[in-house]
């Protein structure tokens, strides 16, 4: 069963669709080629439906003073402000009227004004796609849940560090909120029904 979105209180949140993730940057991702055309369809659908659209990108100062403990694990130095690949992928660059948030850590809620923006927009539900499923997408979904937002993750529009991590993260997110996983086709169909209903 498709979710019943409210166009007035739902936003599309695009996590870190930055050029390097699609073009073989410092961090390996799985599924970029498959995700890109599907995510473009989702973005076009959200724009047509008039949903608020929020783009995040992870960016670190060239002095690397704001990584915290991000380099404790498997990730190398990434997303430095001086790297061209840190910018948004051209197919996912914010348009006028859309919102961009730079973040220093994995969660889009951590030390940003995302929560303030969402409350100002009257948003109660987030539809999320992005990079990495098992890191920034997962941590953002967890924080959305802890801030009492409803969330949905478009599972075939997310790229993980590997497939096992991708599917495990989706399972963990669904543990927090039942039926929180969507495909891009399901999102597009749900939006189509809503916009047709508005038109009628």
Short mmCIF file of C-alpha atoms in Angstrom, two decimals:
data_model
loop_
_atom_site.label_atom_id
_atom_site.label_comp_id
_atom_site.label_asym_id
_atom_site.label_seq_id
_atom_site.Cartn_x
_atom_site.Cartn_y
_atom_site.Cartn_z
CA UNK A 1 0.00 0.00 0.00
CA UNK A 2 1.35 3.41 -0.97
CA UNK A 3 1.82 6.02 1.77
CA UNK A 4 -0.62 8.90 1.86
CA UNK A 5 1.55 11.98 1.70
CA UNK A 6 0.31 15.46 2.52
CA UNK A 7 1.77 17.83 -0.06
CA UNK A 8 1.65 20.68 2.44
CA UNK A 9 3.73 18.95 5.10
CA UNK A 10 6.10 16.69 3.13
CA UNK A 11 9.59 17.55 1.87
CA UNK A 12 12.17 15.74 -0.23
CA UNK A 13 15.53 15.57 1.54
CA UNK A 14 18.48 14.74 -0.72
CA UNK A 15 21.53 13.69 1.26
CA UNK A 16 24.96 14.42 -0.23
CA UNK A 17 24.45 13.84 -3.94
CA UNK A 18 27.89 15.32 -4.53
CA UNK A 19 29.99 14.92 -7.66
CA UNK A 20 32.71 12.77 -6.12
CA UNK A 21 30.25 10.08 -5.07
CA UNK A 22 29.20 9.59 -8.68
CA UNK A 23 32.66 9.96 -10.18
CA UNK A 24 34.86 7.72 -8.07
CA UNK A 25 35.97 10.08 -5.32
CA UNK A 26 37.74 9.32 -2.08
CA UNK A 27 34.93 7.16 -0.66
CA UNK A 28 33.81 4.05 -2.52
CA UNK A 29 30.07 3.78 -3.09
CA UNK A 30 27.94 1.01 -4.57
CA UNK A 31 25.20 1.57 -7.10
CA UNK A 32 25.88 5.10 -8.37
CA UNK A 33 25.16 4.29 -12.01
CA UNK A 34 21.88 2.59 -11.12
CA UNK A 35 20.79 5.28 -8.67
CA UNK A 36 21.41 8.36 -10.79
CA UNK A 37 18.59 8.03 -13.37
CA UNK A 38 16.07 6.88 -10.75
CA UNK A 39 16.96 9.75 -8.43
CA UNK A 40 16.62 12.21 -11.31
CA UNK A 41 13.08 10.94 -11.86
CA UNK A 42 12.29 11.37 -8.16
CA UNK A 43 13.65 14.91 -8.14
CA UNK A 44 11.69 15.85 -11.27
CA UNK A 45 8.52 14.40 -9.75
CA UNK A 46 9.01 16.31 -6.49
CA UNK A 47 9.57 19.52 -8.40
CA UNK A 48 6.42 19.01 -10.46
CA UNK A 49 4.43 18.27 -7.30
CA UNK A 50 5.73 21.44 -5.67
CA UNK A 51 7.31 19.72 -2.69
CA UNK A 52 9.90 21.68 -0.71
CA UNK A 53 13.30 20.25 -1.67
CA UNK A 54 16.31 20.32 0.63
CA UNK A 55 19.80 19.39 -0.55
CA UNK A 56 22.63 18.65 1.85
CA UNK A 57 26.32 18.28 1.20
CA UNK A 58 29.06 17.26 3.55
CA UNK A 59 31.95 19.70 3.45
CA UNK A 60 35.07 20.01 5.57
CA UNK A 61 37.51 22.86 5.96
CA UNK A 62 40.84 22.43 4.20
CA UNK A 63 42.57 22.55 7.58
CA UNK A 64 40.59 19.41 8.53
CA UNK A 65 39.72 20.78 11.96
CA UNK A 66 36.05 19.78 11.78
CA UNK A 67 36.23 16.04 11.06
CA UNK A 68 35.89 15.12 14.70
CA UNK A 69 36.12 11.33 14.82
CA UNK A 70 34.90 10.70 11.26
CA UNK A 71 38.29 9.30 10.27
CA UNK A 72 38.34 6.68 13.02
CA UNK A 73 36.74 4.07 10.78
CA UNK A 74 37.09 3.03 7.15
CA UNK A 75 36.69 6.46 5.57
CA UNK A 76 39.67 8.44 4.29
CA UNK A 77 39.80 12.23 4.13
CA UNK A 78 36.79 13.32 2.08
CA UNK A 79 34.65 16.30 1.01
CA UNK A 80 37.24 19.04 1.52
CA UNK A 81 36.00 22.52 0.65
CA UNK A 82 38.80 22.98 -1.91
CA UNK A 83 37.85 19.89 -3.94
CA UNK A 84 35.65 20.42 -7.00
CA UNK A 85 34.03 17.04 -6.38
CA UNK A 86 32.66 18.20 -3.04
CA UNK A 87 30.09 20.33 -4.86
CA UNK A 88 26.69 19.01 -5.86
CA UNK A 89 26.52 16.72 -8.86
CA UNK A 90 25.24 18.90 -11.74
CA UNK A 91 22.11 16.76 -12.11
CA UNK A 92 21.20 17.45 -8.48
CA UNK A 93 22.16 21.09 -8.01
CA UNK A 94 19.62 23.14 -6.07
CA UNK A 95 17.39 25.41 -8.10
CA UNK A 96 16.11 28.80 -7.05
CA UNK A 97 13.57 28.27 -4.30
CA UNK A 98 15.17 25.04 -3.09
CA UNK A 99 17.27 24.85 0.05
CA UNK A 100 20.91 23.86 0.52
CA UNK A 101 22.51 22.89 3.81
CA UNK A 102 26.22 22.31 4.38
CA UNK A 103 26.98 19.84 7.14
CA UNK A 104 30.20 18.91 8.93
CA UNK A 105 29.12 15.52 10.24
CA UNK A 106 27.04 12.60 9.03
CA UNK A 107 23.56 13.52 10.24
CA UNK A 108 21.90 16.41 8.44
CA UNK A 109 20.46 17.46 11.80
CA UNK A 110 23.77 17.67 13.66
CA UNK A 111 24.95 21.29 14.12
CA UNK A 112 22.83 22.57 11.20
CA UNK A 113 19.62 24.57 10.96
CA UNK A 114 17.68 21.72 9.30
CA UNK A 115 15.20 21.33 12.14
CA UNK A 116 14.57 25.08 12.20
CA UNK A 117 14.04 25.09 8.43
CA UNK A 118 11.62 22.16 8.56
CA UNK A 119 9.58 23.76 11.30
CA UNK A 120 9.46 27.02 9.38
CA UNK A 121 8.19 25.16 6.34
CA UNK A 122 5.60 23.24 8.37
CA UNK A 123 7.13 19.89 7.46
CA UNK A 124 6.10 16.75 9.32
CA UNK A 125 7.26 14.07 6.86
CA UNK A 126 10.60 13.62 5.11
CA UNK A 127 11.21 11.56 2.00
CA UNK A 128 14.93 10.80 1.93
CA UNK A 129 17.36 9.64 -0.73
CA UNK A 130 21.12 10.00 -0.94
CA UNK A 131 24.58 8.88 0.07
CA UNK A 132 25.65 6.78 2.02
CA UNK A 133 22.71 4.57 2.95
CA UNK A 134 24.52 3.13 5.94
CA UNK A 135 26.04 6.38 7.17
CA UNK A 136 24.60 9.82 6.38
CA UNK A 137 21.17 8.61 5.22
CA UNK A 138 20.83 6.24 8.16
CA UNK A 139 21.96 8.76 10.78
CA UNK A 140 19.73 11.46 9.33
CA UNK A 141 16.71 9.14 9.37
CA UNK A 142 17.44 8.22 12.99
CA UNK A 143 17.64 11.88 13.98
CA UNK A 144 14.48 12.66 12.03
CA UNK A 145 12.72 9.96 14.02
CA UNK A 146 14.13 11.28 17.29
CA UNK A 147 12.88 14.76 16.36
CA UNK A 148 9.41 13.26 15.82
CA UNK A 149 9.32 13.56 12.03
CA UNK A 150 7.92 10.76 9.92
CA UNK A 151 10.40 9.55 7.33
CA UNK A 152 10.48 7.43 4.21
CA UNK A 153 13.64 6.24 2.47
CA UNK A 154 13.66 5.62 -1.28
CA UNK A 155 15.76 2.49 -1.15
CA UNK A 156 16.74 2.31 -4.83
CA UNK A 157 17.83 5.95 -4.77
CA UNK A 158 20.44 5.44 -2.05
CA UNK A 159 24.07 4.41 -2.41
CA UNK A 160 25.85 2.48 0.32
CA UNK A 161 29.47 1.66 1.04
CA UNK A 162 28.61 -1.87 -0.12
CA UNK A 163 25.43 -3.83 -0.74
CA UNK A 164 25.43 -5.63 2.60
CA UNK A 165 25.72 -2.34 4.48
CA UNK A 166 23.06 -0.76 2.25
CA UNK A 167 20.45 -3.45 2.98
CA UNK A 168 21.34 -3.69 6.66
CA UNK A 169 20.86 0.06 7.08
CA UNK A 170 17.47 -0.08 5.36
CA UNK A 171 16.44 -2.88 7.69
CA UNK A 172 17.53 -0.80 10.68
CA UNK A 173 15.55 2.20 9.49
CA UNK A 174 12.44 0.09 8.98
CA UNK A 175 12.86 -1.13 12.56
CA UNK A 176 12.38 2.48 13.71
CA UNK A 177 9.37 3.15 11.50
CA UNK A 178 7.36 0.40 9.87
CA UNK A 179 6.73 0.68 6.13
CA UNK A 180 9.34 3.42 5.82
CA UNK A 181 10.96 1.91 2.72
CA UNK A 182 9.85 2.95 -0.76
CA UNK A 183 11.03 2.40 -4.31
CA UNK A 184 11.29 5.29 -6.72
CA UNK A 185 8.30 3.89 -8.64
CA UNK A 186 6.19 3.90 -5.48
CA UNK A 187 7.12 7.49 -4.70
CA UNK A 188 6.34 8.63 -8.24
CA UNK A 189 2.99 6.81 -8.20
CA UNK A 190 2.06 8.28 -4.82
CA UNK A 191 2.90 11.79 -6.02
CA UNK A 192 1.00 11.24 -9.27
CA UNK A 193 -2.13 10.24 -7.39
CA UNK A 194 -1.88 13.27 -5.15
CA UNK A 195 -1.29 15.79 -7.92
CA UNK A 196 -4.08 14.30 -10.03
CA UNK A 197 -6.36 14.56 -7.04
CA UNK A 198 -5.39 18.22 -6.59
CA UNK A 199 -5.96 18.86 -10.28
CA UNK A 200 -9.39 17.25 -10.12
#
